[in-house]
PDB file of C-alpha atoms in Angstrom:
ATOM      1  CA  MET A 118     114.398  95.947 110.269  1.00 93.00           C
ATOM      2  CA  LYS A 119     111.039  97.703 110.173  1.00 96.00           C
ATOM      3  CA  LEU A 120     107.676  95.970 110.414  1.00 96.00           C
ATOM      4  CA  PHE A 121     104.490  96.968 108.595  1.00 97.00           C
ATOM      5  CA  GLU A 122     101.142  95.495 109.656  1.00 97.00           C
ATOM      6  CA  SER A 123      97.616  96.051 108.432  1.00 96.00           C
ATOM      7  CA  GLN A 124      94.195  94.481 108.980  1.00 97.00           C
ATOM      8  CA  HIS A 125      90.984  94.950 107.067  1.00 97.00           C
ATOM      9  CA  PHE A 126      87.595  93.327 106.527  1.00 98.00           C
ATOM     10  CA  PHE A 127      86.067  92.897 103.102  1.00 97.00           C
ATOM     11  CA  GLN A 128      82.280  92.640 103.155  1.00 96.00           C
ATOM     12  CA  TYR A 129      82.246  89.688 100.779  1.00 95.00           C
ATOM     13  CA  LYS A 130      82.337  85.928 101.141  1.00 94.00           C
ATOM     14  CA  TRP A 131      85.723  84.238 101.246  1.00 95.00           C
ATOM     15  CA  GLU A 132      84.937  82.385  98.012  1.00 92.00           C
ATOM     16  CA  GLN A 133      84.256  85.686  96.252  1.00 92.00           C
ATOM     17  CA  VAL A 134      87.399  87.341  97.618  1.00 94.00           C
ATOM     18  CA  THR A 135      89.541  84.365  96.660  1.00 94.00           C
ATOM     19  CA  ALA A 136      88.149  84.326  93.122  1.00 92.00           C
ATOM     20  CA  ALA A 137      88.533  88.109  92.741  1.00 93.00           C
ATOM     21  CA  ASN A 138      92.153  87.963  93.873  1.00 94.00           C
ATOM     22  CA  TRP A 139      93.161  86.688  90.411  1.00 92.00           C
ATOM     23  CA  GLN A 140      91.419  89.659  88.763  1.00 91.00           C
ATOM     24  CA  LYS A 141      92.944  92.388  90.947  1.00 92.00           C
ATOM     25  CA  TYR A 142      95.412  93.683  88.353  1.00 93.00           C
ATOM     26  CA  PRO A 143      95.430  95.777  86.284  1.00 88.00           C
ATOM     27  CA  ASN A 144      93.303  98.475  87.930  1.00 91.00           C
ATOM     28  CA  PRO A 145      93.228 102.280  87.677  1.00 91.00           C
ATOM     29  CA  ILE A 146      94.346 102.841  91.288  1.00 93.00           C
ATOM     30  CA  SER A 147      97.369 100.550  91.720  1.00 92.00           C
ATOM     31  CA  THR A 148      99.078 101.961  88.637  1.00 91.00           C
ATOM     32  CA  HIS A 149     102.537 100.999  89.931  1.00 91.00           C
ATOM     33  CA  VAL A 150     101.744  97.352  89.084  1.00 94.00           C
ATOM     34  CA  VAL A 151     102.216  97.101  85.328  1.00 94.00           C
ATOM     35  CA  ALA A 152     102.217  93.323  84.769  1.00 95.00           C
ATOM     36  CA  VAL A 153     101.448  90.026  86.503  1.00 96.00           C
ATOM     37  CA  ASP A 154     102.716  86.791  84.954  1.00 97.00           C
ATOM     38  CA  VAL A 155     101.868  83.281  86.153  1.00 96.00           C
ATOM     39  CA  LEU A 156     105.065  81.234  86.306  1.00 97.00           C
ATOM     40  CA  ALA A 157     103.626  77.995  87.684  1.00 96.00           C
ATOM     41  CA  ARG A 158     100.341  76.581  88.954  1.00 96.00           C
ATOM     42  CA  GLU A 159      99.606  73.185  90.433  1.00 96.00           C
ATOM     43  CA  ILE A 160      96.902  71.422  92.423  1.00 94.00           C
ATOM     44  CA  ASP A 161      97.654  69.129  95.328  1.00 94.00           C
ATOM     45  CA  GLU A 162      94.594  66.885  95.125  1.00 91.00           C
ATOM     46  CA  GLU A 163      95.355  65.094  98.378  1.00 94.00           C
ATOM     47  CA  ARG A 164      95.643  68.313 100.400  1.00 94.00           C
ATOM     48  CA  GLN A 165      93.105  70.166  98.209  1.00 95.00           C
ATOM     49  CA  VAL A 166      95.480  73.090  97.793  1.00 96.00           C
ATOM     50  CA  LEU A 167      95.998  75.296  94.745  1.00 96.00           C
ATOM     51  CA  ARG A 168      99.567  76.638  94.592  1.00 97.00           C
ATOM     52  CA  THR A 169     100.422  79.514  92.245  1.00 97.00           C
ATOM     53  CA  GLU A 170     103.713  81.269  91.576  1.00 97.00           C
ATOM     54  CA  ARG A 171     103.596  84.686  89.913  1.00 97.00           C
ATOM     55  CA  LEU A 172     106.033  87.393  88.823  1.00 97.00           C
ATOM     56  CA  ILE A 173     104.810  90.937  89.513  1.00 97.00           C
ATOM     57  CA  THR A 174     106.367  93.835  87.612  1.00 96.00           C
ATOM     58  CA  CYS A 175     106.216  97.288  89.207  1.00 93.00           C
ATOM     59  CA  LYS A 176     107.171 100.756  88.028  1.00 90.00           C
ATOM     60  CA  GLN A 177     107.341 103.748  90.333  1.00 77.00           C
ATOM     61  CA  SER A 178     109.616 106.670  91.026  1.00 77.00           C
ATOM     62  CA  ILE A 179     111.993 106.793  93.989  1.00 78.00           C
ATOM     63  CA  PRO A 180     113.586 109.824  95.685  1.00 75.00           C
ATOM     64  CA  LYS A 181     116.784 111.182  94.110  1.00 76.00           C
ATOM     65  CA  TRP A 182     118.775 110.586  97.296  1.00 74.00           C
ATOM     66  CA  LEU A 183     117.773 106.903  97.231  1.00 73.00           C
ATOM     67  CA  SER A 184     118.460 106.624  93.509  1.00 74.00           C
ATOM     68  CA  VAL A 185     122.006 107.822  94.124  1.00 69.00           C
ATOM     69  CA  ILE A 186     122.510 105.066  96.714  1.00 67.00           C
ATOM     70  CA  VAL A 187     120.852 102.077  95.031  1.00 65.00           C
ATOM     71  CA  GLY A 188     121.011 103.209  91.408  1.00 65.00           C
ATOM     72  CA  GLY A 189     118.126 104.043  89.103  1.00 65.00           C
ATOM     73  CA  GLN A 190     116.037 101.191  87.721  1.00 74.00           C
ATOM     74  CA  GLU A 191     112.828 101.709  85.798  1.00 79.00           C
ATOM     75  CA  TYR A 192     111.224  98.419  86.775  1.00 88.00           C
ATOM     76  CA  SER A 193     111.312  96.209  89.850  1.00 90.00           C
ATOM     77  CA  TYR A 194     110.226  92.585  90.161  1.00 95.00           C
ATOM     78  CA  VAL A 195     108.493  90.666  92.941  1.00 97.00           C
ATOM     79  CA  ARG A 196     108.058  86.891  93.253  1.00 98.00           C
ATOM     80  CA  GLU A 197     104.771  85.812  94.821  1.00 98.00           C
ATOM     81  CA  VAL A 198     103.779  82.313  95.940  1.00 98.00           C
ATOM     82  CA  SER A 199     100.186  81.720  97.038  1.00 97.00           C
ATOM     83  CA  GLU A 200      98.242  78.763  98.358  1.00 97.00           C
ATOM     84  CA  VAL A 201      94.464  78.417  98.380  1.00 96.00           C
ATOM     85  CA  ASP A 202      93.650  75.814 101.041  1.00 96.00           C
ATOM     86  CA  LEU A 203      90.075  74.592 100.620  1.00 95.00           C
ATOM     87  CA  PRO A 204      89.763  72.456 103.799  1.00 94.00           C
ATOM     88  CA  SER A 205      90.914  75.308 106.074  1.00 96.00           C
ATOM     89  CA  ARG A 206      89.437  78.010 103.788  1.00 96.00           C
ATOM     90  CA  THR A 207      92.538  80.196 103.771  1.00 98.00           C
ATOM     91  CA  LEU A 208      94.418  82.059 101.065  1.00 97.00           C
ATOM     92  CA  VAL A 209      98.044  82.726 102.007  1.00 98.00           C
ATOM     93  CA  MET A 210     100.234  84.854  99.748  1.00 98.00           C
ATOM     94  CA  LYS A 211     103.961  85.258 100.382  1.00 98.00           C
ATOM     95  CA  SER A 212     106.143  87.547  98.305  1.00 98.00           C
ATOM     96  CA  HIS A 213     109.622  89.048  98.252  1.00 97.00           C
ATOM     97  CA  ASN A 214     111.439  91.476  96.015  1.00 95.00           C
ATOM     98  CA  LEU A 215     113.900  90.199  93.431  1.00 95.00           C
ATOM     99  CA  THR A 216     115.250  93.604  92.418  1.00 89.00           C
ATOM    100  CA  MET A 217     117.950  95.111  94.676  1.00 86.00           C
ATOM    101  CA  SER A 218     117.339  92.387  97.264  1.00 89.00           C
ATOM    102  CA  HIS A 219     120.999  92.595  98.331  1.00 88.00           C
ATOM    103  CA  LEU A 220     120.370  96.200  99.435  1.00 87.00           C
ATOM    104  CA  LEU A 221     116.751  96.069 100.557  1.00 91.00           C
ATOM    105  CA  SER A 222     114.675  93.018 101.504  1.00 96.00           C
ATOM    106  CA  VAL A 223     110.867  93.175 101.603  1.00 96.00           C
ATOM    107  CA  MET A 224     109.187  89.968 102.831  1.00 98.00           C
ATOM    108  CA  GLU A 225     105.390  90.201 102.733  1.00 98.00           C
ATOM    109  CA  THR A 226     102.700  87.790 103.958  1.00 98.00           C
ATOM    110  CA  VAL A 227      98.992  88.258 103.247  1.00 98.00           C
ATOM    111  CA  ILE A 228      96.278  86.011 104.684  1.00 98.00           C
ATOM    112  CA  TYR A 229      92.572  85.910 103.786  1.00 98.00           C
ATOM    113  CA  ARG A 230      90.235  83.995 106.103  1.00 98.00           C
ATOM    114  CA  PRO A 231      86.439  83.851 106.450  1.00 98.00           C
ATOM    115  CA  ASP A 232      84.987  86.002 109.210  1.00 97.00           C
ATOM    116  CA  GLY A 233      81.411  84.810 109.416  1.00 94.00           C
ATOM    117  CA  GLU A 234      79.306  83.877 106.413  1.00 90.00           C
ATOM    118  CA  SER A 235      79.556  87.098 104.399  1.00 93.00           C
ATOM    119  CA  ARG A 236      82.791  88.762 105.497  1.00 97.00           C
ATOM    120  CA  THR A 237      86.489  88.049 104.904  1.00 98.00           C
ATOM    121  CA  ALA A 238      89.343  89.028 107.216  1.00 98.00           C
ATOM    122  CA  PHE A 239      92.494  90.385 105.593  1.00 98.00           C
ATOM    123  CA  LYS A 240      95.829  90.444 107.427  1.00 98.00           C
ATOM    124  CA  GLN A 241      98.996  91.901 105.915  1.00 98.00           C
ATOM    125  CA  GLN A 242     102.504  91.913 107.341  1.00 98.00           C
ATOM    126  CA  ALA A 243     105.810  92.982 105.809  1.00 98.00           C
ATOM    127  CA  GLU A 244     109.355  92.828 107.129  1.00 98.00           C
ATOM    128  CA  ILE A 245     111.542  95.499 105.545  1.00 96.00           C
ATOM    129  CA  THR A 246     115.304  95.331 106.026  1.00 97.00           C
ATOM    130  CA  ALA A 247     118.017  97.527 104.497  1.00 93.00           C
ATOM    131  CA  PHE A 248     121.607  96.319 104.262  1.00 92.00           C
ATOM    132  CA  GLY A 249     124.613  98.589 104.428  1.00 85.00           C
ATOM    133  CA  THR A 250     127.565  99.885 106.427  1.00 84.00           C
ATOM    134  CA  TRP A 251     125.913 103.088 107.610  1.00 85.00           C
ATOM    135  CA  GLN A 252     123.086 102.384 110.064  1.00 90.00           C
ATOM    136  CA  ARG A 253     121.608 105.874 109.730  1.00 89.00           C
ATOM    137  CA  ILE A 254     121.266 105.441 105.972  1.00 86.00           C
ATOM    138  CA  CYS A 255     119.749 101.975 106.445  1.00 90.00           C
ATOM    139  CA  ASN A 256     117.211 103.382 108.909  1.00 92.00           C
ATOM    140  CA  LYS A 257     116.287 106.153 106.476  1.00 90.00           C
ATOM    141  CA  ILE A 258     115.825 103.666 103.622  1.00 89.00           C
ATOM    142  CA  GLU A 259     113.668 101.440 105.838  1.00 93.00           C
ATOM    143  CA  GLU A 260     111.543 104.371 106.997  1.00 94.00           C
ATOM    144  CA  TRP A 261     110.956 105.541 103.431  1.00 89.00           C
ATOM    145  CA  SER A 262     110.197 101.965 102.330  1.00 91.00           C
ATOM    146  CA  VAL A 263     107.638 101.454 105.113  1.00 95.00           C
ATOM    147  CA  GLU A 264     105.930 104.735 104.203  1.00 94.00           C
ATOM    148  CA  ARG A 265     105.811 103.849 100.500  1.00 91.00           C
ATOM    149  CA  PHE A 266     104.684 100.295 101.297  1.00 94.00           C
ATOM    150  CA  GLY A 267     101.831 101.679 103.429  1.00 94.00           C
ATOM    151  CA  GLN A 268     100.731 104.018 100.631  1.00 93.00           C
ATOM    152  CA  ASN A 269     100.690 101.165  98.111  1.00 93.00           C
ATOM    153  CA  ALA A 270      98.889  98.905 100.608  1.00 95.00           C
ATOM    154  CA  ASN A 271      96.101 101.472 101.051  1.00 95.00           C
ATOM    155  CA  LYS A 272      95.801 101.855  97.288  1.00 93.00           C
ATOM    156  CA  GLY A 273      95.715  98.085  96.976  1.00 94.00           C
ATOM    157  CA  LYS A 274      92.811  97.704  99.423  1.00 95.00           C
ATOM    158  CA  THR A 275      90.846 100.494  97.739  1.00 95.00           C
ATOM    159  CA  ALA A 276      91.474  99.010  94.309  1.00 95.00           C
ATOM    160  CA  PHE A 277      90.478  95.536  95.487  1.00 96.00           C
ATOM    161  CA  GLU A 278      87.218  96.881  96.901  1.00 95.00           C
ATOM    162  CA  GLY A 279      86.452  98.238  93.433  1.00 94.00           C
ATOM    163  CA  VAL A 280      87.287  94.933  91.773  1.00 93.00           C
ATOM    164  CA  LEU A 281      85.112  93.075  94.278  1.00 93.00           C
ATOM    165  CA  GLN A 282      82.200  95.426  93.625  1.00 91.00           C
ATOM    166  CA  VAL A 283      82.412  94.976  89.855  1.00 89.00           C
ATOM    167  CA  LEU A 284      82.637  91.195  90.145  1.00 88.00           C
ATOM    168  CA  SER A 285      79.899  91.148  92.787  1.00 84.00           C
ATOM    169  CA  ASP A 286      77.506  92.793  90.326  1.00 79.00           C
ATOM    170  CA  LYS A 287      78.416  90.140  87.752  1.00 80.00           C
ATOM    171  CA  TRP A 288      77.955  87.380  90.315  1.00 79.00           C
ATOM    172  CA  ASP A 289      74.519  88.736  91.214  1.00 67.00           C
ATOM    173  CA  GLU A 290      73.556  88.931  87.537  1.00 64.00           C
ATOM    174  CA  SER A 291      74.854  85.407  87.015  1.00 59.00           C
ATOM    175  CA  GLU A 292      72.880  84.079  89.977  1.00 53.00           C
ATOM    176  CA  MET A 293      69.751  85.880  88.746  1.00 48.00           C
ATOM    177  CA  PHE A 294      70.312  84.491  85.246  1.00 42.00           C
ATOM    178  CA  VAL A 295      70.778  80.958  86.559  1.00 41.00           C
ATOM    179  CA  SER A 296      67.715  81.372  88.754  1.00 43.00           C
ATOM    180  CA  GLU A 297      65.612  82.682  85.854  1.00 47.00           C
ATOM    181  CA  VAL A 298      66.813  79.965  83.503  1.00 40.00           C
ATOM    182  CA  GLY A 299      66.218  77.350  86.180  1.00 45.00           C
ATOM    183  CA  SER A 300      62.679  78.627  86.780  1.00 51.00           C
ATOM    184  CA  THR A 301      61.961  78.651  83.038  1.00 48.00           C
ATOM    185  CA  ILE A 302      63.251  75.117  82.607  1.00 43.00           C
ATOM    186  CA  LEU A 303      61.214  73.874  85.569  1.00 50.00           C
ATOM    187  CA  LYS A 304      58.105  75.590  84.187  1.00 55.00           C
ATOM    188  CA  GLU A 305      58.651  73.998  80.780  1.00 52.00           C
ATOM    189  CA  ILE A 306      59.135  70.595  82.404  1.00 49.00           C
ATOM    190  CA  ASP A 307      55.900  71.069  84.344  1.00 57.00           C
ATOM    191  CA  ASP A 308      54.099  72.039  81.137  1.00 60.00           C
ATOM    192  CA  VAL A 309      55.458  68.977  79.327  1.00 54.00           C
ATOM    193  CA  GLU A 310      54.488  66.680  82.201  1.00 55.00           C
ATOM    194  CA  ARG A 311      51.022  68.230  82.323  1.00 62.00           C
ATOM    195  CA  LYS A 312      50.533  67.859  78.566  1.00 57.00           C
ATOM    196  CA  THR A 313      51.921  64.331  78.643  1.00 58.00           C
ATOM    197  CA  GLN A 314      49.516  63.379  81.421  1.00 64.00           C
ATOM    198  CA  THR A 315      46.617  64.873  79.439  1.00 66.00           C
ATOM    199  CA  VAL A 316      47.571  62.867  76.354  1.00 60.00           C
ATOM    200  CA  ILE A 317      47.834  59.692  78.438  1.00 61.00           C
ATOM    201  CA  GLU A 318      44.356  60.274  79.877  1.00 67.00           C
ATOM    202  CA  GLU A 319      42.951  60.914  76.391  1.00 64.00           C
ATOM    203  CA  VAL A 320      44.556  57.715  75.072  1.00 62.00           C
ATOM    204  CA  LYS A 321      43.119  55.787  77.996  1.00 60.00           C
ATOM    205  CA  LYS A 322      39.657  57.142  77.220  1.00 63.00           C
ATOM    206  CA  LEU A 323      40.007  56.282  73.538  1.00 59.00           C
ATOM    207  CA  GLY A 324      41.226  52.809  74.423  1.00 55.00           C
ATOM    208  CA  THR A 325      38.284  52.242  76.738  1.00 52.00           C
ATOM    209  CA  SER A 326      35.830  53.486  74.124  1.00 50.00           C
ATOM    210  CA  ALA A 327      37.343  51.268  71.440  1.00 46.00           C
ATOM    211  CA  PHE A 328      37.170  48.250  73.739  1.00 44.00           C
ATOM    212  CA  THR A 329      33.500  48.988  74.529  1.00 48.00           C
ATOM    213  CA  LEU A 330      32.600  49.372  70.822  1.00 43.00           C
ATOM    214  CA  SER A 331      34.366  46.147  69.826  1.00 45.00           C
ATOM    215  CA  ASN A 332      32.329  44.164  72.323  1.00 49.00           C
ATOM    216  CA  ARG A 333      28.998  45.383  71.082  1.00 49.00           C
TER     217      ARG A 333
END
């Protein structure tokens, strides 16, 4: 069994990172991920947890020597289960491969947690285990798998940074729009209140004048 570990910090709020996570694919960098399908989604209102199960479809080439051993398959499938925990402000994603799992097991855990007010800590860990009679071959498969996993992980972080940047610009525009609309509405309310108060004062004056004239 080989272990892969990675840590990173995204310079965005946890709420932004969590929201962007659902928009990560497709992207032009992680081209090996060709489809993401939501299989189930439920909310535990008591625990305030959003649980999502997804099927991730990947397509990428493998070395000829490995293809001879495990057989050639165009697509591979990964099952991912994630939980967004609002009280603890954590996003935990656990995934494992469905394709060729009897020959190679990849168990991955990803955790997003706030690190201050405007930064999110990312921790990734994967346990990669090859099964077979020949230990040397298993070691070679595990070594190749760790290397490929690391390459995809680096692509994934770079791609996610791009997604976060695009969504961040939209968030900023949205906040500016809401702010502008809010300011406009408040200004209009002030204008209406001011005009209403003016009308009330005019009516009071007219009422006073009419009362004075009727008593003459």
